[in-house]
Short mmCIF file of C-alpha atoms in Angstrom, two decimals:
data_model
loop_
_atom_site.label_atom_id
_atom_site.label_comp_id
_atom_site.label_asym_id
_atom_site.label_seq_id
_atom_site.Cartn_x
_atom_site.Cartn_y
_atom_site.Cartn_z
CA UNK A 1 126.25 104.16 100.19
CA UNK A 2 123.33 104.85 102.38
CA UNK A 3 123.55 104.98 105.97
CA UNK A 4 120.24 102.47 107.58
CA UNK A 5 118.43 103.05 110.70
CA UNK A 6 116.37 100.77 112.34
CA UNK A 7 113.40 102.73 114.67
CA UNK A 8 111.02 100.90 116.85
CA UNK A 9 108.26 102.24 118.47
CA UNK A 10 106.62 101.03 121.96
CA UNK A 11 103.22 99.57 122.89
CA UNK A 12 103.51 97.10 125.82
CA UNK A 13 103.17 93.67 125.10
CA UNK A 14 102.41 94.84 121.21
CA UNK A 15 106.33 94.44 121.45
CA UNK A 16 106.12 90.64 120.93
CA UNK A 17 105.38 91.64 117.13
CA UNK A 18 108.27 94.10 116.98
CA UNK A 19 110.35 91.02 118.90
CA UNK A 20 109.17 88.53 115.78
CA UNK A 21 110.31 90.75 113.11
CA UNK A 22 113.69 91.26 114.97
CA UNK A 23 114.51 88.28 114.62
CA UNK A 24 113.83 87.79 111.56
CA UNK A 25 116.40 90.42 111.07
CA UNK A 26 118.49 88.73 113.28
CA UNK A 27 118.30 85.28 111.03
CA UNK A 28 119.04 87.38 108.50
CA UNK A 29 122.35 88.96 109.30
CA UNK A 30 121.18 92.17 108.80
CA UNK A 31 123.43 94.96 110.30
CA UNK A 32 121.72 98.10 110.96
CA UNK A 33 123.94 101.54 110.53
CA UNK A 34 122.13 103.01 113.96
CA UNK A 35 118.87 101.25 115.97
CA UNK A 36 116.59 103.58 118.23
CA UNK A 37 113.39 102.26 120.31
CA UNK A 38 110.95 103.49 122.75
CA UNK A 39 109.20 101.80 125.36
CA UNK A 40 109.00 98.14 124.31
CA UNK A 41 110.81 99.14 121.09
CA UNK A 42 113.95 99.84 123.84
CA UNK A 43 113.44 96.15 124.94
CA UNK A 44 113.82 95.33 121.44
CA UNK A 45 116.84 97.18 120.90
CA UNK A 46 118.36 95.67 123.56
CA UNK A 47 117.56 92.29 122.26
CA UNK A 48 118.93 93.15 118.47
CA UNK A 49 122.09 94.94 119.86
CA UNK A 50 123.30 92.11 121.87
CA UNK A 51 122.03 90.03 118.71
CA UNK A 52 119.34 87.99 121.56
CA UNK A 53 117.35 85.92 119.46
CA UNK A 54 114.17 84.72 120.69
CA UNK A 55 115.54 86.84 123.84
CA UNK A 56 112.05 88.74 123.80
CA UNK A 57 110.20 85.92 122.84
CA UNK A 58 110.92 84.47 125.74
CA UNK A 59 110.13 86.64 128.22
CA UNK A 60 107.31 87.98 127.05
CA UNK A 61 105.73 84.09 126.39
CA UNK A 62 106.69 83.08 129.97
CA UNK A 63 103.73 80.42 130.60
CA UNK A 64 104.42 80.35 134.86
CA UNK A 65 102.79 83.90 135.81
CA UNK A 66 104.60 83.70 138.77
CA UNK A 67 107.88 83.96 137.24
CA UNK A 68 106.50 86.70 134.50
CA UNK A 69 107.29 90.31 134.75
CA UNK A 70 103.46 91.30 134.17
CA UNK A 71 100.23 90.74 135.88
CA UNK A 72 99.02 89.92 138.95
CA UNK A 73 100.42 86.62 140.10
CA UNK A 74 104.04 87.79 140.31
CA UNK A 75 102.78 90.57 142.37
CA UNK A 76 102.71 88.05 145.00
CA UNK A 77 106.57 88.55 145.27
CA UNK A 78 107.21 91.68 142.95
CA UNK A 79 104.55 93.91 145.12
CA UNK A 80 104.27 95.65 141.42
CA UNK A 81 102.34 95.38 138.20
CA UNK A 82 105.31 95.48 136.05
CA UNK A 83 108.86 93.91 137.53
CA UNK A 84 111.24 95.60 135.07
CA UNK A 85 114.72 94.36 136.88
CA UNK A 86 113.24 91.02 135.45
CA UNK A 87 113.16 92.34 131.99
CA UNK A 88 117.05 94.00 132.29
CA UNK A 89 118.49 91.32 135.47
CA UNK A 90 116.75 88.24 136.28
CA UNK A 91 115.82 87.67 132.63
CA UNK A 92 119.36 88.25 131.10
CA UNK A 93 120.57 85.64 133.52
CA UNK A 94 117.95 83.17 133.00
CA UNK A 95 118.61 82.91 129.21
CA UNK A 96 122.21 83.52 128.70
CA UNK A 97 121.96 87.51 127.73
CA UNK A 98 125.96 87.92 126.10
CA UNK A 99 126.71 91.41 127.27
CA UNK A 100 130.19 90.93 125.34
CA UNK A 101 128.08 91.00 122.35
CA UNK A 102 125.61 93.99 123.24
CA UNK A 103 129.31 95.89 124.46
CA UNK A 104 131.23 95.12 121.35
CA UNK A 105 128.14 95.27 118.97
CA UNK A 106 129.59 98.94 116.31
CA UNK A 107 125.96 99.57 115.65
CA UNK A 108 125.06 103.18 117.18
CA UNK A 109 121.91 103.04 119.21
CA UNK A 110 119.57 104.84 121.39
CA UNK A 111 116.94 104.63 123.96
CA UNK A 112 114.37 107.41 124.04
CA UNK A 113 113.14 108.48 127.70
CA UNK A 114 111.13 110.94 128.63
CA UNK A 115 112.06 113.69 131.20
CA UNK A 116 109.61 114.52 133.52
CA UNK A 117 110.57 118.15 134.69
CA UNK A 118 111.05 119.14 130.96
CA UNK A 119 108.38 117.00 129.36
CA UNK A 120 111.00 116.47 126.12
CA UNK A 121 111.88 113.10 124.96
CA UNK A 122 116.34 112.67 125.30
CA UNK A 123 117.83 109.76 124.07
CA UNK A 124 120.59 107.90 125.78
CA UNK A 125 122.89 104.91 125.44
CA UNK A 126 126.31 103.42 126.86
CA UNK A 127 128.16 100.77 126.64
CA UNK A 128 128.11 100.70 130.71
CA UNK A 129 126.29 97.42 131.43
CA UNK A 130 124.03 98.42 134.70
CA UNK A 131 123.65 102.14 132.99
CA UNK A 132 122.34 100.36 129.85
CA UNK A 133 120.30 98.64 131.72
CA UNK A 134 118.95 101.60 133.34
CA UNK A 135 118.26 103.36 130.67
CA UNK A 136 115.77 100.10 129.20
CA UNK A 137 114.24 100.48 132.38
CA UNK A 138 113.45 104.24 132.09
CA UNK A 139 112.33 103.73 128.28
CA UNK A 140 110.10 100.88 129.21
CA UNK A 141 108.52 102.84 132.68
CA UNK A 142 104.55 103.80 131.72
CA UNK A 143 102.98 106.07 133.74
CA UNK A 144 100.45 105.60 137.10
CA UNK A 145 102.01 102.36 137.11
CA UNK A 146 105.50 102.05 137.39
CA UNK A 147 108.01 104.89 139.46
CA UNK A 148 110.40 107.30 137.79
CA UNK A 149 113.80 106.15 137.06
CA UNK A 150 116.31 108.32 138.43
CA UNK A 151 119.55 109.23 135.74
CA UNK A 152 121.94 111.86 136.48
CA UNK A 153 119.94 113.27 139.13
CA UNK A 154 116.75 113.87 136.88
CA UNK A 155 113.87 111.71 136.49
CA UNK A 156 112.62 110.01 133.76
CA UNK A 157 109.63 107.73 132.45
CA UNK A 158 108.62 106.11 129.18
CA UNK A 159 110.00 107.11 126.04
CA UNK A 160 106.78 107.25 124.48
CA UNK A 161 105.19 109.80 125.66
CA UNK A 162 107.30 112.27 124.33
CA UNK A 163 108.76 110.66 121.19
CA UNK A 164 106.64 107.49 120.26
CA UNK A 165 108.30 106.58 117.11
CA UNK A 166 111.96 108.50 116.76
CA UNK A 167 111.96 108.05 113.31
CA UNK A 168 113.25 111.93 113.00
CA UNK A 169 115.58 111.10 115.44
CA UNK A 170 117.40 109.04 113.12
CA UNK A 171 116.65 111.45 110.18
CA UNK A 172 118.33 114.53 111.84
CA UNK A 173 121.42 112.06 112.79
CA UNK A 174 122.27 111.74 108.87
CA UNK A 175 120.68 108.19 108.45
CA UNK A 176 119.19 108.26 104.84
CA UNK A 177 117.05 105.51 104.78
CA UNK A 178 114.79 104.07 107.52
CA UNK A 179 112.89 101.05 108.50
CA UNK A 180 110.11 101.63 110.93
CA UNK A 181 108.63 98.39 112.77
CA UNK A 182 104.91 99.92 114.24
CA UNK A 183 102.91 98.05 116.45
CA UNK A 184 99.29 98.79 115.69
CA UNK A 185 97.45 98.36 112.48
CA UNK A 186 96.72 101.18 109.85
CA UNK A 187 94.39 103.34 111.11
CA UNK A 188 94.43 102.35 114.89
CA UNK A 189 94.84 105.17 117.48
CA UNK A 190 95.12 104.90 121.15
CA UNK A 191 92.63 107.38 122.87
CA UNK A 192 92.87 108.54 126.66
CA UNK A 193 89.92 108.18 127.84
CA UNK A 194 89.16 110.99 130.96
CA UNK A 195 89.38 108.83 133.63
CA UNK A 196 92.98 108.17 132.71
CA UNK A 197 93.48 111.90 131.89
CA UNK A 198 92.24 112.59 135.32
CA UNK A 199 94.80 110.44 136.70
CA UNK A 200 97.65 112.29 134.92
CA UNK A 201 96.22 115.22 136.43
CA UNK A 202 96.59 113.83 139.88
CA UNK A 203 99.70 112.44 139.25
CA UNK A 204 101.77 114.76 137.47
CA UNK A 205 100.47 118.03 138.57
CA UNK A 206 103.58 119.41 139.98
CA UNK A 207 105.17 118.31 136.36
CA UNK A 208 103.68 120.65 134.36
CA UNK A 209 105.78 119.72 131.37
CA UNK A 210 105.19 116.17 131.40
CA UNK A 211 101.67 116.33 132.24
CA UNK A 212 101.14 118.25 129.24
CA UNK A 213 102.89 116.03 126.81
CA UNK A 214 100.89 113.41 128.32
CA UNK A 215 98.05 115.26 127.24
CA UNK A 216 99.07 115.57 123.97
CA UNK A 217 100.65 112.35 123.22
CA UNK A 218 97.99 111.02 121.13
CA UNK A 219 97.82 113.79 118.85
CA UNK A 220 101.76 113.49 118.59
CA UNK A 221 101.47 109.61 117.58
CA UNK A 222 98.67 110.49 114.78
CA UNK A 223 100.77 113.16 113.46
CA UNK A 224 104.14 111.03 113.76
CA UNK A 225 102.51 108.05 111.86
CA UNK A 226 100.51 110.22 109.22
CA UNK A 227 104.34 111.46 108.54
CA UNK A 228 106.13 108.00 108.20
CA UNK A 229 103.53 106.79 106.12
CA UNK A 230 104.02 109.87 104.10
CA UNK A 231 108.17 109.05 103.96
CA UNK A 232 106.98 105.19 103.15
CA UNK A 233 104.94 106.36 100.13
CA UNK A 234 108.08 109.14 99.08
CA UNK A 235 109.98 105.46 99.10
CA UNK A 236 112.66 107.01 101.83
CA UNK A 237 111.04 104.41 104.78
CA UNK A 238 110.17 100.75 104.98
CA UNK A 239 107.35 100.42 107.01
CA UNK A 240 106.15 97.26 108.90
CA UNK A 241 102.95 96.55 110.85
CA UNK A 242 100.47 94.20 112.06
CA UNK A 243 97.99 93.80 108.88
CA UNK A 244 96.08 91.36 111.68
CA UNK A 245 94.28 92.34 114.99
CA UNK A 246 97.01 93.63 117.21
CA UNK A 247 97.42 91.87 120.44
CA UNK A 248 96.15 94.47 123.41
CA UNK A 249 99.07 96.55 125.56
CA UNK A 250 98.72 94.34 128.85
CA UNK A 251 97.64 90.78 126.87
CA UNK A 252 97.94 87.41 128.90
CA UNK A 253 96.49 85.32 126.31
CA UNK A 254 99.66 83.29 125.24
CA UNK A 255 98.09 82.03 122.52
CA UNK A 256 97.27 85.40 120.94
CA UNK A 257 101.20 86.49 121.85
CA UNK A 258 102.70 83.67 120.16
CA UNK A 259 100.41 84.30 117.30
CA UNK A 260 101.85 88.30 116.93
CA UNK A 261 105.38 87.12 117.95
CA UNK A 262 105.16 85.09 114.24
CA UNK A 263 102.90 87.59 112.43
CA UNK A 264 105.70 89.76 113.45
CA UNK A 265 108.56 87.77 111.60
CA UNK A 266 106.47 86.57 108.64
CA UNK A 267 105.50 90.61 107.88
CA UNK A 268 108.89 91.64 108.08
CA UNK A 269 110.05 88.86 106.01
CA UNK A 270 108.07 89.98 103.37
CA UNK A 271 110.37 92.90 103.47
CA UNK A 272 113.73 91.42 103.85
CA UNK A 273 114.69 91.71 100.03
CA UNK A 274 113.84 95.26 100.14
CA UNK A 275 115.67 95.83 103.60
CA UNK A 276 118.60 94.10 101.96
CA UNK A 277 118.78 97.14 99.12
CA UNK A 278 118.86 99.46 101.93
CA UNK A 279 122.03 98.73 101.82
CA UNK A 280 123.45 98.74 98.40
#
């Protein structure tokens, strides 16, 4: 019998899509073997783990921007960009997160975080509430604007740099067949433009080993998604993506979130026979 992995890769509020396709996975009572995310795709996993639906939905769609984790008005009391104790506190309140679920839940996962003094991705889990919950917040923690999270006295920001989609993560665990949920369309790259690179510089100079993987994270991510497209067409990956205009990494247009969050679950609907096989 083959052993399943689930791996979800990051992009902001691109997550929404990722969040629509879990649950559709989620209606469908599908049990993964081991789940691994980055960035947003950590949010995710925390939302499929505990077995959240609409969790991410939620949050994401919040229509008062004073009570959103993103954005300006909330800065008002936040005094930063992104809030993520809203994301892994206030949030899981709000909307009934069942921790006895996410504790008990057999499925082995991850969250991929990125160490700043060695510049390598590491990838953590436990079934410690508040250190689960730290470990979201250091997957989900971009760079310029958000601080390091601390973890065993080293520091650590978003997963993505380092590791943007830990597909061979799963792979060198044993897990024989993968799905992959992307959040970009075919062909679409993120490039760093200088301004931003000059940023990095001014920012992470005394982390050489970080600075340089933020560098060279977007060659990583063209190489890592030439190679799961190459596993998809080898038939040892499912691979789901946005065939529409993805929504952008910071979007407050609700409208155009709402309309990703269902593109999301319809696209990986299309795929649930096929997911279902996985298993057989």
């Amino acid at each position: 019998m083959s052993k399943v992995a689930l791996v979800m890769e990051g992009g902001g509020l691109r997550g929404i899509f990722t969040a629509g396709a879990i649950d559709c996975i989620l209606d469908n009572n599908i049990n993964f073997d081991y789940v691994v995310g980055v960035s947003a795709g950590a949010c995710n996993t925390f939302s499929y783990i505990g077995k959240a639906n609409k969790y991410m939905k939620n949050i994401i769609g919040m229509r008062n921007p004073f009570k959103s984790f993103y954005g300006v008005p909330q800065m008002i009391e936040s005094h930063k960009y992104i809030d993520l104790d809203k994301v892994f506190d206030e949030y899981t309140k709000e909307f009934n997160f069942d921790f006895d679920t996410f504790i008990n839940n057999p499925t082995r996962w991850d969250m991929v975080v990125s160490n700043i003094y060695t510049g390598k991705a590491e990838y953590m889990n436990s079934h410690d509430v508040k250190q689960a919950k730290t470990i979201g917040k250091a997957s989900c923690s971009l760079p310029i604007i958000t601080s390091p999270v601390t973890i065993n006295d080293q520091l650590y920001l978003d997963g993505g740099i380092c590791d943007p989609i830990p597909y061979q993560r799963a792979l060198d665990l044993g897990y024989d067949k993968v799905v992959a949920i992307l959040t970009r369309k075919k062909g679409n790259y993120s490039i760093t433009k200088e301004a931003t690179r000059r940023m990095f510089k001014a920012l992470y100079s005394n982390y050489p080993n970080f600075l340089k993987a933020l560098i060279d994270r977007n060659e990583l991510y063209v190489k890592q998604v030439k190679e799961v497209e190459r596993l998809e067409e080898e038939g040892k990956l499912i691979l789901i993506r946005p065939t529409m205009q993805e929504v952008s990494r910071m979007e407050s247009d609700l409208s155009e979130l709402s309309m990703s969050y269902f593109h999301g679950y319809t696209k990986c609907k299309e795929y649930i026979e096929d997911i279902k096989r996985l298993f057989e």
